[in-house]
Amino acid sequence: MLDSLCRLALVAAVPVALFGLTGVPAHAQVMETATGPGLTAPRTAPTLGEQVIKQTNKKRVRAGCDPLVVDEELTVAAVRQSHYMAATGDFGHFGWRGSTFVSRSRAAGYRPVAAENVAYGFSSTAEVIAAWMHSPPHRRNILNCDVQSFGAGVQQAVNGTYYWTQVFGWR
């Protein structure tokens, strides 16, 4: 369980992201897994992203929340962060040039962003959703009934490691 929680990250203090303070993201642990033939750059895993969306909404409905609407702009922000983490091995909420989930969402055209969940190393949607649901801050993001929309992105690094991102919005 502790190992799973070590592979999760959460922006606990939204004001830090809102004021643009940056930090150095934690460097990801490399998992030894088989790579696909000819894989030389991160690749998108849209099927896994769709599964994250379905499983997240199932958890919300079971908890009495409305399902979230998939937002294209939040999906772009989520995929970009997953791609950054998969390409660099830098795991966390800070991305390219110190970007935050707020700045990435705004760059994609979405203003009222609420939160972000990120994870890496999980090989299935069931594993990553279970880990997020066992982490109180991530669980709060998923089960926040005031949140209206979200996007999900999953990228596979060259070494086979998956990087997972959810970005939640208020509209």
Short mmCIF file of C-alpha atoms in Angstrom, two decimals:
data_model
loop_
_atom_site.label_atom_id
_atom_site.label_comp_id
_atom_site.label_asym_id
_atom_site.label_seq_id
_atom_site.Cartn_x
_atom_site.Cartn_y
_atom_site.Cartn_z
CA MET A 1 0.00 0.00 0.00
CA LEU A 2 2.76 2.44 0.94
CA ASP A 3 4.51 1.67 -2.35
CA SER A 4 1.31 2.53 -4.20
CA LEU A 5 0.93 5.80 -2.34
CA CYS A 6 4.53 6.70 -3.15
CA ARG A 7 3.59 6.55 -6.83
CA LEU A 8 0.80 9.09 -6.39
CA ALA A 9 1.03 12.83 -6.11
CA LEU A 10 -1.45 15.57 -5.30
CA VAL A 11 -1.34 19.32 -5.20
CA ALA A 12 -2.34 19.77 -1.60
CA ALA A 13 -2.16 23.53 -1.64
CA VAL A 14 -3.94 24.98 -4.65
CA PRO A 15 -2.74 28.49 -3.72
CA VAL A 16 0.82 27.44 -4.56
CA ALA A 17 -0.27 26.55 -8.09
CA LEU A 18 -2.41 29.67 -8.39
CA PHE A 19 0.47 31.97 -7.48
CA GLY A 20 2.78 30.25 -9.95
CA LEU A 21 5.34 29.04 -7.45
CA THR A 22 7.34 26.22 -8.90
CA GLY A 23 9.47 23.43 -7.62
CA VAL A 24 11.43 20.55 -8.97
CA PRO A 25 9.26 17.46 -9.46
CA ALA A 26 10.33 14.22 -7.86
CA HIS A 27 12.27 12.01 -10.24
CA ALA A 28 10.33 8.89 -11.15
CA GLN A 29 11.49 5.43 -10.25
CA VAL A 30 12.19 3.36 -13.34
CA MET A 31 10.23 0.13 -13.55
CA GLU A 32 11.85 -2.65 -15.54
CA THR A 33 9.27 -3.76 -18.09
CA ALA A 34 9.36 -4.96 -21.67
CA THR A 35 9.17 -2.32 -24.35
CA GLY A 36 7.38 -2.68 -27.62
CA PRO A 37 9.40 -3.13 -30.78
CA GLY A 38 10.58 0.18 -32.17
CA LEU A 39 9.18 2.26 -29.30
CA THR A 40 11.41 5.37 -29.24
CA ALA A 41 9.10 7.98 -27.71
CA PRO A 42 6.14 8.03 -25.32
CA ARG A 43 2.93 6.84 -26.89
CA THR A 44 -0.63 7.66 -26.03
CA ALA A 45 -2.80 4.97 -24.50
CA PRO A 46 -6.31 6.24 -25.36
CA THR A 47 -8.06 3.01 -24.40
CA LEU A 48 -6.63 3.27 -20.89
CA GLY A 49 -7.72 6.91 -20.71
CA GLU A 50 -11.26 5.89 -21.66
CA GLN A 51 -11.18 3.21 -18.96
CA VAL A 52 -10.08 5.80 -16.37
CA ILE A 53 -13.07 7.93 -17.35
CA LYS A 54 -15.52 5.03 -17.03
CA GLN A 55 -14.10 3.75 -13.74
CA THR A 56 -13.94 7.23 -12.20
CA ASN A 57 -17.58 7.89 -13.08
CA LYS A 58 -18.62 4.50 -11.66
CA LYS A 59 -16.97 5.42 -8.34
CA ARG A 60 -18.70 8.81 -8.36
CA VAL A 61 -22.16 7.40 -9.08
CA ARG A 62 -21.76 4.78 -6.34
CA ALA A 63 -20.91 7.61 -3.93
CA GLY A 64 -24.00 9.61 -4.94
CA CYS A 65 -22.27 12.15 -7.23
CA ASP A 66 -23.22 12.91 -10.81
CA PRO A 67 -20.90 11.45 -13.44
CA LEU A 68 -18.35 13.90 -14.80
CA VAL A 69 -18.55 15.24 -18.33
CA VAL A 70 -15.39 14.67 -20.35
CA ASP A 71 -13.93 18.02 -21.34
CA GLU A 72 -11.65 18.20 -24.39
CA GLU A 73 -9.54 21.02 -22.95
CA LEU A 74 -8.97 19.17 -19.67
CA THR A 75 -8.15 16.04 -21.64
CA VAL A 76 -5.50 17.97 -23.57
CA ALA A 77 -4.01 19.23 -20.28
CA ALA A 78 -4.02 15.69 -18.82
CA VAL A 79 -2.43 14.11 -21.89
CA ARG A 80 0.25 16.81 -22.00
CA GLN A 81 1.23 16.19 -18.37
CA SER A 82 1.28 12.42 -18.83
CA HIS A 83 3.40 12.89 -21.96
CA TYR A 84 5.83 15.18 -20.14
CA MET A 85 6.25 12.70 -17.30
CA ALA A 86 6.67 9.74 -19.69
CA ALA A 87 9.20 11.61 -21.84
CA THR A 88 11.31 12.96 -18.97
CA GLY A 89 10.77 10.57 -16.07
CA ASP A 90 9.93 13.61 -13.90
CA PHE A 91 6.92 12.58 -11.86
CA GLY A 92 4.74 15.18 -10.18
CA HIS A 93 2.38 18.07 -10.65
CA PHE A 94 4.98 20.38 -12.17
CA GLY A 95 5.57 19.96 -15.88
CA TRP A 96 7.45 21.52 -18.75
CA ARG A 97 9.03 24.85 -17.74
CA GLY A 98 7.48 24.57 -14.27
CA SER A 99 3.91 24.47 -15.54
CA THR A 100 1.15 23.60 -13.08
CA PHE A 101 -2.20 21.92 -13.65
CA VAL A 102 -3.72 25.40 -13.55
CA SER A 103 -1.40 26.86 -16.20
CA ARG A 104 -1.65 23.74 -18.40
CA SER A 105 -5.45 23.84 -18.25
CA ARG A 106 -5.53 27.55 -19.03
CA ALA A 107 -3.15 27.03 -21.96
CA ALA A 108 -5.58 24.42 -23.30
CA GLY A 109 -8.46 26.92 -22.95
CA TYR A 110 -10.03 25.87 -19.64
CA ARG A 111 -10.26 28.41 -16.80
CA PRO A 112 -12.03 27.10 -13.68
CA VAL A 113 -9.75 24.14 -12.98
CA ALA A 114 -10.23 22.32 -9.67
CA ALA A 115 -7.57 19.63 -9.09
CA GLU A 116 -5.23 17.06 -10.61
CA ASN A 117 -4.37 13.45 -9.79
CA VAL A 118 -1.20 11.87 -11.18
CA ALA A 119 0.32 8.42 -10.84
CA TYR A 120 2.88 6.19 -12.53
CA GLY A 121 3.92 2.59 -12.69
CA PHE A 122 0.47 1.03 -12.50
CA SER A 123 -0.12 -1.42 -15.33
CA SER A 124 -3.93 -1.33 -15.32
CA THR A 125 -6.77 1.09 -14.83
CA ALA A 126 -8.10 -0.98 -11.94
CA GLU A 127 -4.75 -0.63 -10.12
CA VAL A 128 -4.46 3.13 -10.52
CA ILE A 129 -8.10 3.81 -9.60
CA ALA A 130 -7.76 1.58 -6.51
CA ALA A 131 -4.61 3.44 -5.46
CA TRP A 132 -6.26 6.84 -5.93
CA MET A 133 -9.32 5.68 -3.98
CA HIS A 134 -7.08 4.51 -1.10
CA SER A 135 -5.38 7.91 -0.93
CA PRO A 136 -7.63 10.40 0.93
CA PRO A 137 -6.62 13.53 -1.09
CA HIS A 138 -7.01 11.75 -4.44
CA ARG A 139 -10.27 10.18 -3.33
CA ARG A 140 -11.57 13.66 -2.39
CA ASN A 141 -10.80 14.88 -5.92
CA ILE A 142 -12.61 11.95 -7.52
CA LEU A 143 -15.62 12.13 -5.19
CA ASN A 144 -15.98 15.92 -5.07
CA CYS A 145 -19.63 16.23 -6.11
CA ASP A 146 -19.14 19.93 -6.94
CA VAL A 147 -16.69 19.13 -9.73
CA GLN A 148 -18.47 18.98 -13.10
CA SER A 149 -15.93 17.86 -15.70
CA PHE A 150 -12.58 16.22 -16.18
CA GLY A 151 -10.06 14.87 -18.62
CA ALA A 152 -7.76 11.87 -18.42
CA GLY A 153 -4.49 11.09 -20.10
CA VAL A 154 -2.29 8.01 -20.08
CA GLN A 155 1.11 7.82 -21.75
CA GLN A 156 3.49 4.89 -21.95
CA ALA A 157 7.19 5.70 -21.61
CA VAL A 158 9.84 4.05 -23.75
CA ASN A 159 10.66 1.69 -20.85
CA GLY A 160 7.00 0.55 -20.71
CA THR A 161 5.99 2.53 -17.62
CA TYR A 162 2.54 4.12 -17.75
CA TYR A 163 1.99 7.69 -16.51
CA TRP A 164 -1.58 8.58 -15.52
CA THR A 165 -3.21 12.03 -15.14
CA GLN A 166 -6.70 13.25 -14.29
CA VAL A 167 -7.57 16.97 -14.36
CA PHE A 168 -10.86 18.11 -12.79
CA GLY A 169 -12.84 21.28 -13.55
CA TRP A 170 -15.69 23.30 -12.07
CA ARG A 171 -17.72 23.80 -15.28
#
